[in-house]
Amino acid sequence: MTTLLCLGDSITDCGRILQTPPLGNGYVKQLWDQLSPFSPDLQIINKGIDGFTISRLLQNTDSYLALKPQIITILIGINDIGLMMNTCRTSALQEQMMNRFSRDYDQLLEQLYSPHRQIILMEPFVFPWPAHYRLWIPYVRQMSSMIQEIAHTRRLTYILLQDELNQAALRYGIDQLTTDGIHLTSTGHHLIASKLCDTLYDTAAQKHRD
């Protein structure tokens, strides 16, 4: 049995807690729909929780490790940006919070690491609608660069999402991708699920070649 554990905030949760389906109604469920017909020994666990920040993930590492996952995906950061932007912080305090995010993220990966475990990181994102979210974009870009550097240092896969979501929004219309500028429609979730599925298949193919 291979256990794939999905960690994150409300984008990962997507109704898992309030509406009771164990995988939620978002990309985790769609990933299961794509993988399960070809992977009968796969178990996917959704531990995304609405409102979670990087520090909340870090507080729960013991419970995640107790599940003994072979694969972990992480999509986190937009609530950390929200705290920076919605709490009247000075630029200096925002920078401190960003640096703390980076340290906590690296510590989380240190605690989750195992030579026999695949960890996949995903880029936080925000849409430029409603208009006030345009102010968030530079912070999301900065956070993405920090995560990408951590991924490079630790030799982990980092899935870029922001630009692809932006391109899809231009192609289909922004309201076809997001409900409010942060949370995704079924189409938006499908994009993430497909990116994850491709990454997992590529990794499996590489292992087979090796």
CSV table of C-alpha atoms in Angstrom, one decimal:
chain,number,residue,atom,x,y,z
A,1,MET,CA,0.0,0.0,0.0
A,2,THR,CA,1.3,3.4,-1.0
A,3,THR,CA,0.0,6.3,1.1
A,4,LEU,CA,-0.1,9.8,-0.5
A,5,LEU,CA,-0.7,12.6,2.1
A,6,CYS,CA,-1.9,16.0,1.0
A,7,LEU,CA,-1.2,18.9,3.3
A,8,GLY,CA,-2.5,22.5,3.0
A,9,ASP,CA,-5.2,25.0,3.8
A,10,SER,CA,-8.8,25.5,2.5
A,11,ILE,CA,-7.7,25.0,-1.1
A,12,THR,CA,-6.6,21.5,-0.2
A,13,ASP,CA,-9.4,20.9,2.3
A,14,CYS,CA,-12.2,22.0,-0.1
A,15,GLY,CA,-15.1,20.8,2.0
A,16,ARG,CA,-13.4,17.8,3.5
A,17,ILE,CA,-14.4,18.7,7.0
A,18,LEU,CA,-17.7,20.5,6.7
A,19,GLN,CA,-19.2,18.4,3.9
A,20,THR,CA,-17.8,15.1,5.1
A,21,PRO,CA,-16.3,13.5,2.0
A,22,PRO,CA,-12.9,12.3,3.1
A,23,LEU,CA,-11.0,13.7,0.1
A,24,GLY,CA,-13.0,17.0,-0.2
A,25,ASN,CA,-14.3,18.3,-3.5
A,26,GLY,CA,-11.1,19.7,-5.0
A,27,TYR,CA,-7.8,18.7,-6.5
A,28,VAL,CA,-7.3,15.9,-4.0
A,29,LYS,CA,-10.5,14.1,-5.0
A,30,GLN,CA,-9.7,14.8,-8.7
A,31,LEU,CA,-6.2,13.4,-8.2
A,32,TRP,CA,-7.7,10.2,-6.7
A,33,ASP,CA,-10.1,10.0,-9.7
A,34,GLN,CA,-7.2,10.2,-12.1
A,35,LEU,CA,-4.8,7.8,-10.3
A,36,SER,CA,-7.0,5.2,-8.6
A,37,PRO,CA,-8.0,3.2,-11.8
A,38,PHE,CA,-4.3,2.5,-12.4
A,39,SER,CA,-3.1,2.3,-8.8
A,40,PRO,CA,-5.2,-0.2,-6.8
A,41,ASP,CA,-2.7,-0.1,-3.9
A,42,LEU,CA,-2.9,3.7,-3.6
A,43,GLN,CA,-4.4,5.4,-0.5
A,44,ILE,CA,-4.8,9.2,-0.6
A,45,ILE,CA,-5.3,11.1,2.7
A,46,ASN,CA,-6.4,14.7,2.7
A,47,LYS,CA,-5.3,16.6,5.8
A,48,GLY,CA,-5.9,20.1,4.4
A,49,ILE,CA,-7.5,22.4,7.0
A,50,ASP,CA,-9.3,25.7,6.3
A,51,GLY,CA,-7.2,28.6,7.6
A,52,PHE,CA,-4.0,26.7,8.1
A,53,THR,CA,-0.7,28.6,7.9
A,54,ILE,CA,2.9,27.2,7.7
A,55,SER,CA,3.1,27.4,11.5
A,56,ARG,CA,0.0,25.3,11.9
A,57,LEU,CA,1.4,22.6,9.6
A,58,LEU,CA,4.6,22.6,11.7
A,59,GLN,CA,2.7,22.1,14.9
A,60,ASN,CA,1.1,18.9,13.5
A,61,THR,CA,4.1,17.1,12.0
A,62,ASP,CA,3.8,14.2,14.5
A,63,SER,CA,0.3,13.4,13.4
A,64,TYR,CA,1.3,13.5,9.8
A,65,LEU,CA,4.3,11.2,10.3
A,66,ALA,CA,2.1,8.8,12.2
A,67,LEU,CA,0.3,8.1,8.9
A,68,LYS,CA,3.5,6.7,7.5
A,69,PRO,CA,3.1,8.4,4.0
A,70,GLN,CA,5.4,7.4,1.2
A,71,ILE,CA,4.4,10.6,-0.7
A,72,ILE,CA,3.6,14.1,0.7
A,73,THR,CA,2.3,17.1,-1.2
A,74,ILE,CA,2.3,20.6,0.3
A,75,LEU,CA,0.3,23.6,-0.8
A,76,ILE,CA,0.5,26.4,1.8
A,77,GLY,CA,1.2,30.1,2.1
A,78,ILE,CA,-1.7,32.2,1.0
A,79,ASN,CA,-3.1,32.5,4.6
A,80,ASP,CA,0.4,33.6,5.7
A,81,ILE,CA,0.2,36.3,3.0
A,82,GLY,CA,-3.3,37.2,4.2
A,83,LEU,CA,-1.9,37.8,7.7
A,84,MET,CA,0.8,40.1,6.3
A,85,MET,CA,-1.6,42.1,4.2
A,86,ASN,CA,-4.8,42.3,6.4
A,87,THR,CA,-3.4,43.1,9.8
A,88,CYS,CA,-1.9,46.6,9.3
A,89,ARG,CA,1.7,45.4,9.5
A,90,THR,CA,4.5,47.7,8.6
A,91,SER,CA,6.8,46.7,5.7
A,92,ALA,CA,9.5,45.7,8.2
A,93,LEU,CA,7.1,43.4,10.1
A,94,GLN,CA,5.9,41.9,6.8
A,95,GLU,CA,9.5,41.2,5.9
A,96,GLN,CA,10.0,39.5,9.3
A,97,MET,CA,6.9,37.4,8.7
A,98,MET,CA,8.1,36.4,5.3
A,99,ASN,CA,11.5,35.3,6.7
A,100,ARG,CA,9.8,33.4,9.5
A,101,PHE,CA,7.6,31.7,6.9
A,102,SER,CA,10.8,30.5,5.1
A,103,ARG,CA,12.4,29.2,8.3
A,104,ASP,CA,9.2,27.4,9.3
A,105,TYR,CA,8.8,25.9,5.8
A,106,ASP,CA,12.4,24.6,5.9
A,107,GLN,CA,11.9,23.2,9.4
A,108,LEU,CA,8.7,21.5,8.3
A,109,LEU,CA,10.6,19.7,5.5
A,110,GLU,CA,13.4,18.8,7.9
A,111,GLN,CA,10.9,17.1,10.2
A,112,LEU,CA,9.0,15.3,7.3
A,113,TYR,CA,12.2,14.2,5.5
A,114,SER,CA,12.9,10.5,5.0
A,115,PRO,CA,15.2,9.1,2.3
A,116,HIS,CA,12.3,6.8,1.3
A,117,ARG,CA,9.7,9.6,1.1
A,118,GLN,CA,8.8,11.7,-1.9
A,119,ILE,CA,7.9,15.3,-1.0
A,120,ILE,CA,6.3,17.5,-3.6
A,121,LEU,CA,5.9,21.3,-3.0
A,122,MET,CA,3.4,23.4,-4.8
A,123,GLU,CA,3.5,27.2,-5.5
A,124,PRO,CA,1.0,29.4,-3.6
A,125,PHE,CA,-1.0,31.6,-5.9
A,126,VAL,CA,-3.5,34.5,-6.0
A,127,PHE,CA,-5.6,35.9,-8.9
A,128,PRO,CA,-5.7,39.7,-9.7
A,129,TRP,CA,-9.4,39.8,-9.0
A,130,PRO,CA,-11.0,41.3,-6.9
A,131,ALA,CA,-8.7,44.2,-7.5
A,132,HIS,CA,-7.3,44.4,-3.9
A,133,TYR,CA,-5.5,41.1,-4.5
A,134,ARG,CA,-3.2,42.8,-7.0
A,135,LEU,CA,-1.4,44.2,-3.9
A,136,TRP,CA,-0.7,40.6,-2.8
A,137,ILE,CA,1.0,39.5,-6.0
A,138,PRO,CA,4.5,40.8,-5.2
A,139,TYR,CA,4.4,39.0,-1.8
A,140,VAL,CA,3.2,35.8,-3.4
A,141,ARG,CA,6.1,36.0,-5.9
A,142,GLN,CA,8.6,36.6,-3.2
A,143,MET,CA,7.2,33.6,-1.2
A,144,SER,CA,7.3,31.4,-4.3
A,145,SER,CA,11.0,32.3,-4.8
A,146,MET,CA,11.8,31.4,-1.2
A,147,ILE,CA,10.0,28.0,-1.5
A,148,GLN,CA,11.7,27.4,-4.9
A,149,GLU,CA,15.1,28.0,-3.3
A,150,ILE,CA,14.3,25.6,-0.4
A,151,ALA,CA,13.2,23.0,-2.9
A,152,HIS,CA,16.4,23.4,-4.9
A,153,THR,CA,18.5,23.1,-1.8
A,154,ARG,CA,16.7,20.0,-0.6
A,155,ARG,CA,16.4,18.6,-4.1
A,156,LEU,CA,12.6,18.4,-4.0
A,157,THR,CA,10.1,18.8,-6.8
A,158,TYR,CA,8.5,22.3,-6.9
A,159,ILE,CA,5.3,22.6,-9.0
A,160,LEU,CA,4.8,26.1,-10.4
A,161,LEU,CA,1.1,27.1,-10.5
A,162,GLN,CA,0.7,30.9,-10.7
A,163,ASP,CA,1.6,31.5,-14.3
A,164,GLU,CA,-0.4,28.5,-15.6
A,165,LEU,CA,-3.4,29.6,-13.6
A,166,ASN,CA,-3.0,33.1,-15.0
A,167,GLN,CA,-2.8,31.7,-18.6
A,168,ALA,CA,-5.9,29.5,-18.0
A,169,ALA,CA,-7.8,32.6,-16.6
A,170,LEU,CA,-6.9,34.5,-19.8
A,171,ARG,CA,-8.0,31.6,-21.9
A,172,TYR,CA,-11.3,30.7,-20.2
A,173,GLY,CA,-12.1,33.7,-18.1
A,174,ILE,CA,-11.1,34.3,-14.6
A,175,ASP,CA,-14.5,33.3,-13.2
A,176,GLN,CA,-13.9,29.9,-14.7
A,177,LEU,CA,-10.8,29.4,-12.5
A,178,THR,CA,-11.6,31.1,-9.2
A,179,THR,CA,-14.6,31.8,-7.1
A,180,ASP,CA,-13.1,34.7,-5.1
A,181,GLY,CA,-9.6,35.3,-6.2
A,182,ILE,CA,-8.1,32.6,-3.9
A,183,HIS,CA,-10.3,29.5,-4.0
A,184,LEU,CA,-10.7,27.5,-7.1
A,185,THR,CA,-13.5,26.3,-9.3
A,186,SER,CA,-13.6,22.7,-10.4
A,187,THR,CA,-11.6,23.8,-13.5
A,188,GLY,CA,-8.9,25.3,-11.4
A,189,HIS,CA,-8.7,22.2,-9.2
A,190,HIS,CA,-8.4,20.1,-12.3
A,191,LEU,CA,-5.3,22.0,-13.4
A,192,ILE,CA,-3.6,21.3,-10.1
A,193,ALA,CA,-4.7,17.7,-10.1
A,194,SER,CA,-3.3,17.2,-13.6
A,195,LYS,CA,0.0,18.8,-12.7
A,196,LEU,CA,0.3,16.6,-9.7
A,197,CYS,CA,-0.6,13.5,-11.7
A,198,ASP,CA,2.0,14.3,-14.3
A,199,THR,CA,4.6,14.8,-11.7
A,200,LEU,CA,3.9,11.5,-10.0
A,201,TYR,CA,3.9,9.6,-13.3
A,202,ASP,CA,7.2,11.2,-14.3
A,203,THR,CA,8.7,10.2,-11.0
A,204,ALA,CA,7.5,6.7,-11.3
A,205,ALA,CA,8.9,6.5,-14.8
A,206,GLN,CA,12.3,7.8,-13.7
A,207,LYS,CA,12.4,5.2,-10.9
A,208,HIS,CA,11.6,2.5,-13.4
A,209,ARG,CA,14.4,3.6,-15.7
A,210,ASP,CA,16.9,3.7,-12.8
